[in-house]
Coordinates of C-alpha atoms in Angstrom, one line a residue:
M1 CA 33.0 -19.9 7.8
A2 CA 35.5 -20.9 5.1
S3 CA 35.3 -19.0 1.8
I4 CA 36.1 -20.2 -1.7
R5 CA 39.4 -18.2 -1.7
D6 CA 40.4 -20.1 1.6
I7 CA 39.9 -23.4 -0.2
A8 CA 41.9 -22.3 -3.2
K9 CA 44.7 -21.2 -1.2
Q10 CA 45.1 -24.3 0.7
A11 CA 44.4 -26.7 -2.2
G12 CA 46.9 -24.8 -4.5
V13 CA 44.4 -24.0 -7.2
S14 CA 42.5 -21.0 -8.5
P15 CA 39.1 -19.7 -6.8
G16 CA 37.5 -20.1 -10.2
T17 CA 38.5 -23.8 -10.3
V18 CA 37.2 -24.3 -6.7
S19 CA 34.0 -22.6 -7.6
R20 CA 33.3 -24.7 -10.6
V21 CA 34.3 -27.9 -8.8
L22 CA 31.9 -27.2 -5.8
N23 CA 29.1 -26.1 -8.4
E24 CA 29.7 -29.3 -10.3
D25 CA 30.3 -27.6 -13.7
P26 CA 30.2 -30.4 -16.5
T27 CA 32.3 -28.4 -18.8
L28 CA 35.3 -28.3 -16.3
S29 CA 38.3 -30.4 -17.3
V30 CA 40.3 -31.2 -14.1
A31 CA 42.4 -34.1 -12.9
D32 CA 40.5 -36.5 -10.5
R33 CA 43.3 -36.0 -7.9
T34 CA 42.8 -32.1 -8.2
R35 CA 39.0 -32.5 -7.8
A36 CA 39.4 -34.9 -4.8
R37 CA 41.8 -32.5 -3.1
I38 CA 39.5 -29.5 -3.6
L39 CA 36.5 -31.5 -2.1
D40 CA 38.6 -32.8 0.8
T41 CA 39.7 -29.3 1.6
A42 CA 36.2 -27.9 1.5
K43 CA 35.2 -30.6 3.9
A44 CA 38.0 -30.2 6.2
L45 CA 37.4 -26.4 6.4
E46 CA 33.6 -27.1 7.0
Y47 CA 32.8 -25.2 3.9
H48 CA 28.9 -24.8 3.4
K49 CA 27.7 -23.7 0.1
A50 CA 25.3 -20.8 0.3
E51 CA 21.8 -21.4 -0.6
R52 CA 20.5 -19.4 -3.5
V53 CA 18.2 -16.7 -2.6
N54 CA 15.1 -16.2 -4.4
R55 CA 14.9 -12.5 -4.9
Q56 CA 11.7 -12.3 -7.1
V57 CA 8.7 -10.4 -5.7
Q58 CA 5.2 -10.8 -6.7
I59 CA 2.8 -7.9 -6.6
I60 CA -1.1 -8.9 -6.2
T61 CA -3.5 -5.8 -6.3
Y62 CA -7.2 -5.3 -6.4
A63 CA -6.9 -2.2 -8.6
S64 CA -7.5 -2.5 -12.3
R65 CA -5.9 -0.5 -14.8
R66 CA -9.0 1.7 -15.2
R67 CA -9.0 2.2 -11.3
E68 CA -5.5 3.4 -11.4
M69 CA -6.4 5.9 -14.0
A70 CA -9.7 7.2 -12.1
D71 CA -7.7 7.3 -8.8
P72 CA -3.9 8.0 -9.1
F73 CA -3.3 6.8 -5.5
H74 CA -3.4 3.2 -6.7
R75 CA -0.8 4.0 -9.4
E76 CA 1.4 6.0 -7.2
L77 CA 1.3 3.3 -4.6
R78 CA 2.3 0.6 -7.0
L79 CA 5.0 2.7 -8.7
A80 CA 6.5 3.6 -5.1
I81 CA 6.6 -0.2 -4.5
E82 CA 8.3 -0.9 -7.8
S83 CA 10.8 1.7 -7.2
E84 CA 11.8 0.3 -3.8
I85 CA 12.2 -3.2 -5.3
K86 CA 14.6 -1.8 -7.8
K87 CA 16.6 0.1 -5.2
L88 CA 17.0 -3.1 -3.0
N89 CA 18.2 -5.1 -6.0
L90 CA 15.2 -7.4 -6.0
T91 CA 13.4 -8.8 -9.1
L92 CA 9.7 -7.8 -9.9
K93 CA 7.4 -10.5 -11.3
K94 CA 4.6 -9.7 -13.5
T95 CA 1.8 -7.9 -11.4
L96 CA -1.4 -10.0 -10.9
R97 CA -4.7 -8.0 -10.9
I98 CA -7.6 -9.7 -9.0
E99 CA -10.6 -8.5 -10.9
A100 CA -13.7 -10.3 -12.6
G101 CA -12.6 -13.0 -14.7
F102 CA -9.3 -13.5 -12.9
K103 CA -8.2 -17.3 -13.2
K104 CA -7.2 -18.7 -9.7
Q105 CA -4.9 -21.1 -11.2
D106 CA -2.7 -18.1 -12.3
L107 CA -2.0 -17.6 -8.3
Q108 CA -0.1 -20.9 -8.4
D109 CA 2.7 -18.8 -9.8
V110 CA 2.9 -17.2 -6.4
K111 CA 4.5 -20.1 -4.9
K112 CA 7.8 -19.4 -7.0
A113 CA 8.1 -15.9 -5.7
G114 CA 10.6 -15.2 -2.9
A115 CA 8.0 -12.8 -1.3
V116 CA 4.4 -11.5 -2.2
L117 CA 3.3 -7.9 -1.7
V118 CA -0.7 -7.8 -1.8
I119 CA -2.1 -4.1 -2.2
G120 CA -5.6 -3.3 -1.1
H121 CA -8.7 -4.5 0.6
F122 CA -8.9 -8.4 0.0
S123 CA -11.0 -10.4 2.3
T124 CA -9.6 -12.4 5.2
E125 CA -10.3 -15.5 3.4
A126 CA -8.3 -14.4 0.4
L127 CA -5.5 -13.3 2.5
K128 CA -5.3 -16.6 4.3
E129 CA -5.4 -18.7 0.8
I130 CA -2.5 -16.3 -0.4
Y131 CA -0.6 -17.2 2.7
Q132 CA -1.0 -20.9 2.2
L133 CA 0.6 -20.3 -1.2
N134 CA 3.5 -18.2 0.1
P135 CA 3.9 -17.3 3.7
N136 CA 6.5 -14.5 2.8
M137 CA 3.8 -11.8 2.2
V138 CA 3.2 -8.3 3.2
V139 CA -0.3 -6.7 2.8
I140 CA -0.3 -3.0 2.1
N141 CA -3.0 -0.3 2.7
N142 CA -5.4 -2.8 4.7
Q143 CA -5.8 -2.7 8.4
Q144 CA -7.9 -5.9 8.5
V145 CA -5.1 -8.3 8.4
P146 CA -4.4 -11.4 10.6
D147 CA -1.8 -10.8 13.2
Y148 CA 0.6 -13.6 11.6
I149 CA 0.8 -11.7 8.4
D150 CA 3.2 -8.7 7.8
A151 CA 1.2 -5.6 7.0
V152 CA 1.8 -1.7 6.6
Y153 CA -1.0 0.8 6.7
S154 CA -2.4 4.0 8.2
D155 CA -5.0 4.2 10.8
L156 CA -7.5 6.2 8.8
E157 CA -10.2 6.0 11.6
Q158 CA -7.9 7.9 13.9
A159 CA -6.9 10.2 11.1
M160 CA -10.6 11.2 10.6
F161 CA -11.2 11.7 14.3
Q162 CA -8.0 14.0 14.5
L163 CA -9.2 16.0 11.5
L164 CA -12.7 16.4 12.8
N165 CA -11.6 17.4 16.2
Q166 CA -9.2 20.0 14.8
I167 CA -12.0 21.5 12.6
R168 CA -14.2 21.7 15.8
E169 CA -11.6 23.4 17.8
T170 CA -10.8 26.2 15.1
R171 CA -14.3 26.4 13.8
P172 CA -16.7 25.2 16.7
N173 CA -19.9 26.2 14.9
S174 CA -19.1 24.7 11.5
K175 CA -21.3 22.2 9.9
I176 CA -19.2 19.4 8.3
A177 CA -20.4 16.8 5.6
Y178 CA -18.5 13.7 4.4
Y179 CA -18.5 12.5 0.7
G180 CA -17.0 9.1 0.0
G181 CA -17.6 5.5 -0.8
L182 CA -17.9 2.1 0.9
R183 CA -14.9 -0.1 1.2
E184 CA -14.9 -3.1 -1.2
E185 CA -13.4 -6.4 -0.1
R186 CA -12.3 -8.6 -3.0
S187 CA -12.2 -12.3 -3.0
L188 CA -9.7 -14.3 -5.1
K189 CA -12.5 -14.7 -7.7
G190 CA -12.8 -10.9 -8.2
Q191 CA -16.1 -10.8 -6.3
E192 CA -16.7 -7.6 -4.2
T193 CA -18.4 -7.3 -0.9
F194 CA -19.0 -3.8 0.4
V195 CA -18.5 -2.6 4.0
D196 CA -18.3 0.7 5.9
D197 CA -14.9 2.6 5.2
A198 CA -13.0 3.6 8.1
R199 CA -13.2 7.3 7.3
Y200 CA -17.0 7.1 7.0
H201 CA -17.4 5.0 10.2
A202 CA -15.3 7.6 12.1
Y203 CA -17.4 10.4 10.9
Q204 CA -20.5 8.7 12.0
T205 CA -19.2 7.7 15.4
W206 CA -17.8 11.4 15.9
C207 CA -21.2 12.9 15.0
K208 CA -22.9 10.6 17.6
Q209 CA -20.4 11.5 20.2
F210 CA -20.9 15.5 19.7
H211 CA -24.8 15.1 19.1
E212 CA -24.2 16.4 15.5
V213 CA -26.8 15.3 12.7
P214 CA -24.7 13.2 10.2
N215 CA -24.5 14.7 6.8
A216 CA -22.8 11.8 4.8
Y217 CA -23.1 11.1 1.1
L218 CA -22.0 7.6 0.0
I219 CA -21.2 8.7 -3.7
G220 CA -18.2 6.3 -4.6
W221 CA -14.6 7.3 -5.1
E222 CA -14.4 9.1 -8.4
R223 CA -14.3 12.8 -9.3
E224 CA -17.6 12.7 -11.0
G225 CA -19.3 11.7 -7.9
G226 CA -18.0 14.7 -6.0
F227 CA -19.0 17.0 -8.8
E228 CA -22.6 15.8 -9.1
A229 CA -23.2 15.7 -5.4
V230 CA -22.4 19.4 -5.0
T231 CA -24.1 20.7 -8.0
K232 CA -27.3 18.7 -7.0
S233 CA -27.4 19.9 -3.3
E234 CA -29.4 22.9 -2.5
A235 CA -27.9 23.9 0.9
L236 CA -24.3 23.2 1.7
P237 CA -22.3 22.9 4.9
D238 CA -19.4 25.0 6.0
V239 CA -16.7 22.2 5.4
L240 CA -16.7 19.2 3.0
I241 CA -14.5 16.5 3.8
A242 CA -13.9 13.9 0.9
G243 CA -12.7 10.3 1.4
N244 CA -10.0 10.7 -1.3
D245 CA -8.6 13.6 -3.4
M246 CA -10.4 12.8 -6.7
V247 CA -13.7 13.1 -5.0
A248 CA -12.4 16.4 -3.3
I249 CA -11.4 17.8 -6.8
G250 CA -14.9 17.0 -8.1
L251 CA -16.3 19.0 -5.0
I252 CA -14.0 21.9 -5.8
Q253 CA -15.1 21.9 -9.5
G254 CA -18.8 21.7 -8.6
L255 CA -18.6 24.4 -6.2
Q256 CA -16.9 26.7 -8.7
Q257 CA -19.6 26.0 -11.3
R258 CA -22.0 27.3 -8.8
G259 CA -20.0 30.4 -8.2
I260 CA -19.4 29.5 -4.3
S261 CA -16.1 30.8 -3.1
I262 CA -13.4 28.5 -1.7
P263 CA -12.6 28.5 1.0
K264 CA -14.4 31.8 2.1
E265 CA -17.9 30.3 1.8
V266 CA -17.2 26.5 2.0
G267 CA -13.9 24.8 2.9
V268 CA -12.9 21.5 1.1
I269 CA -10.5 18.9 2.4
G270 CA -9.4 15.6 0.9
F271 CA -7.6 12.4 1.8
N272 CA -4.4 10.8 0.3
D273 CA -2.5 14.1 -0.6
L274 CA -1.8 13.2 -4.3
E275 CA 0.8 15.1 -6.3
V276 CA -2.0 16.8 -8.3
N277 CA -3.4 18.6 -5.3
Q278 CA -0.9 21.4 -5.6
Y279 CA -1.8 22.1 -9.1
V280 CA -5.6 22.3 -8.4
T281 CA -7.0 25.8 -8.1
P282 CA -7.4 26.5 -5.2
S283 CA -4.7 24.0 -4.2
L284 CA -6.3 21.2 -2.2
T285 CA -5.8 20.9 1.7
S286 CA -5.5 17.2 2.4
V287 CA -4.6 14.3 4.8
R288 CA -1.4 12.8 3.7
I289 CA -1.0 9.1 3.5
D290 CA 2.6 8.6 3.1
I291 CA 2.8 6.4 -0.1
E292 CA 6.5 6.4 -0.4
Q293 CA 6.9 5.2 3.2
F294 CA 4.3 2.4 2.5
G295 CA 6.6 1.3 -0.3
K296 CA 9.9 1.4 1.6
S297 CA 8.5 -0.4 4.7
A298 CA 6.7 -3.0 2.7
V299 CA 9.5 -4.0 0.5
L300 CA 12.1 -3.9 3.3
M301 CA 9.7 -6.2 5.1
A302 CA 9.5 -8.5 2.3
K303 CA 13.4 -8.5 1.8
E304 CA 13.7 -9.5 5.5
R305 CA 11.2 -12.4 4.8
I306 CA 13.3 -13.5 1.7
Q307 CA 16.7 -13.5 3.8
N308 CA 14.9 -15.3 6.6
V309 CA 16.2 -12.8 9.3
R310 CA 12.9 -12.3 10.9
Q311 CA 10.4 -14.9 12.1
S312 CA 7.6 -12.7 13.9
A313 CA 5.1 -10.9 11.9
M314 CA 5.0 -7.2 12.3
H315 CA 2.3 -4.6 11.6
I316 CA 3.6 -1.2 10.7
V317 CA 1.3 1.9 11.2
I318 CA 2.4 4.8 9.2
Q319 CA 1.6 8.3 10.5
T320 CA -0.7 10.6 8.6
K321 CA -0.2 14.3 8.4
Q322 CA -2.6 17.2 7.6
I323 CA -1.3 19.3 4.6
E324 CA -2.7 22.8 4.6
R325 CA -3.1 24.4 1.2
Q326 CA -5.6 27.0 -0.1
S327 CA -9.0 25.2 0.0
F328 CA -9.1 25.0 3.8
S329 CA -7.1 26.6 6.7
F330 CA -6.9 25.1 10.1
K331 CA -6.0 28.4 11.6
D332 CA -8.6 30.3 13.7
Q333 CA -10.9 32.4 11.4

């Protein structure tokens, strides 16, 4: 395809003049014969003006600022996405937080974005409605996404099965308990519906498979819930698995208040592998969800949509990894 420099060379003018003529710059003073020559040359060389690419990215999240403070996973994920947007030379629009009191008319701004990144567990109806506003969307950290919408997530149910099987293999007689919350699905009105979380569902299924009596506590996702659950329990199992790291940290603090040795008497394992885990005493063993890779994959997928280089939707499953620290060892005891 011919360039502006090709036209300028053949028409005998500067590239700047060609650019201003083709862009119909009203401040340009040029002879009509020169303008006509430039336009005729562009037509003869089959020059096509490149369409302006909309590089704006809109983030929609279900995490309030308070939730980001209570569980740093949500904040770290958003920051990883924002960092990648900057690296790929895209532009970030103001983040929309869908919570109680959110005005749906604010979503109309989504139409103006080049692509939309949706973080968290929104209902299928909500995702379809966002898709109608802007089909260039990528859903992050939500496995329940229609196959025609791009998504990036980790298979937490499979990760829990792998964790439980490994504990059983190295500690065959250990009693295992689970502490976590329900998964909330958010509508675009900010309304919440609660369903079983993948980790909790996997735990229940695994116990049934191995004829174990389930010992699960649905206490929410905050540190205080883990602390209270442990301090109020009379008998404790051998291994405590938390649905996220903040609950796990609460479990550790509760065990320490009771004078229980970790991991000698009770082992603790979290999920997410936040940066703070290595500074907890004892440092927290956790199942890593690769937040940085979430950001890289999601933003790259969004850029592909912006540049129209891919038509088919993709679902990318990011591998989880067990990170062993002091609160639990997977080695044979």
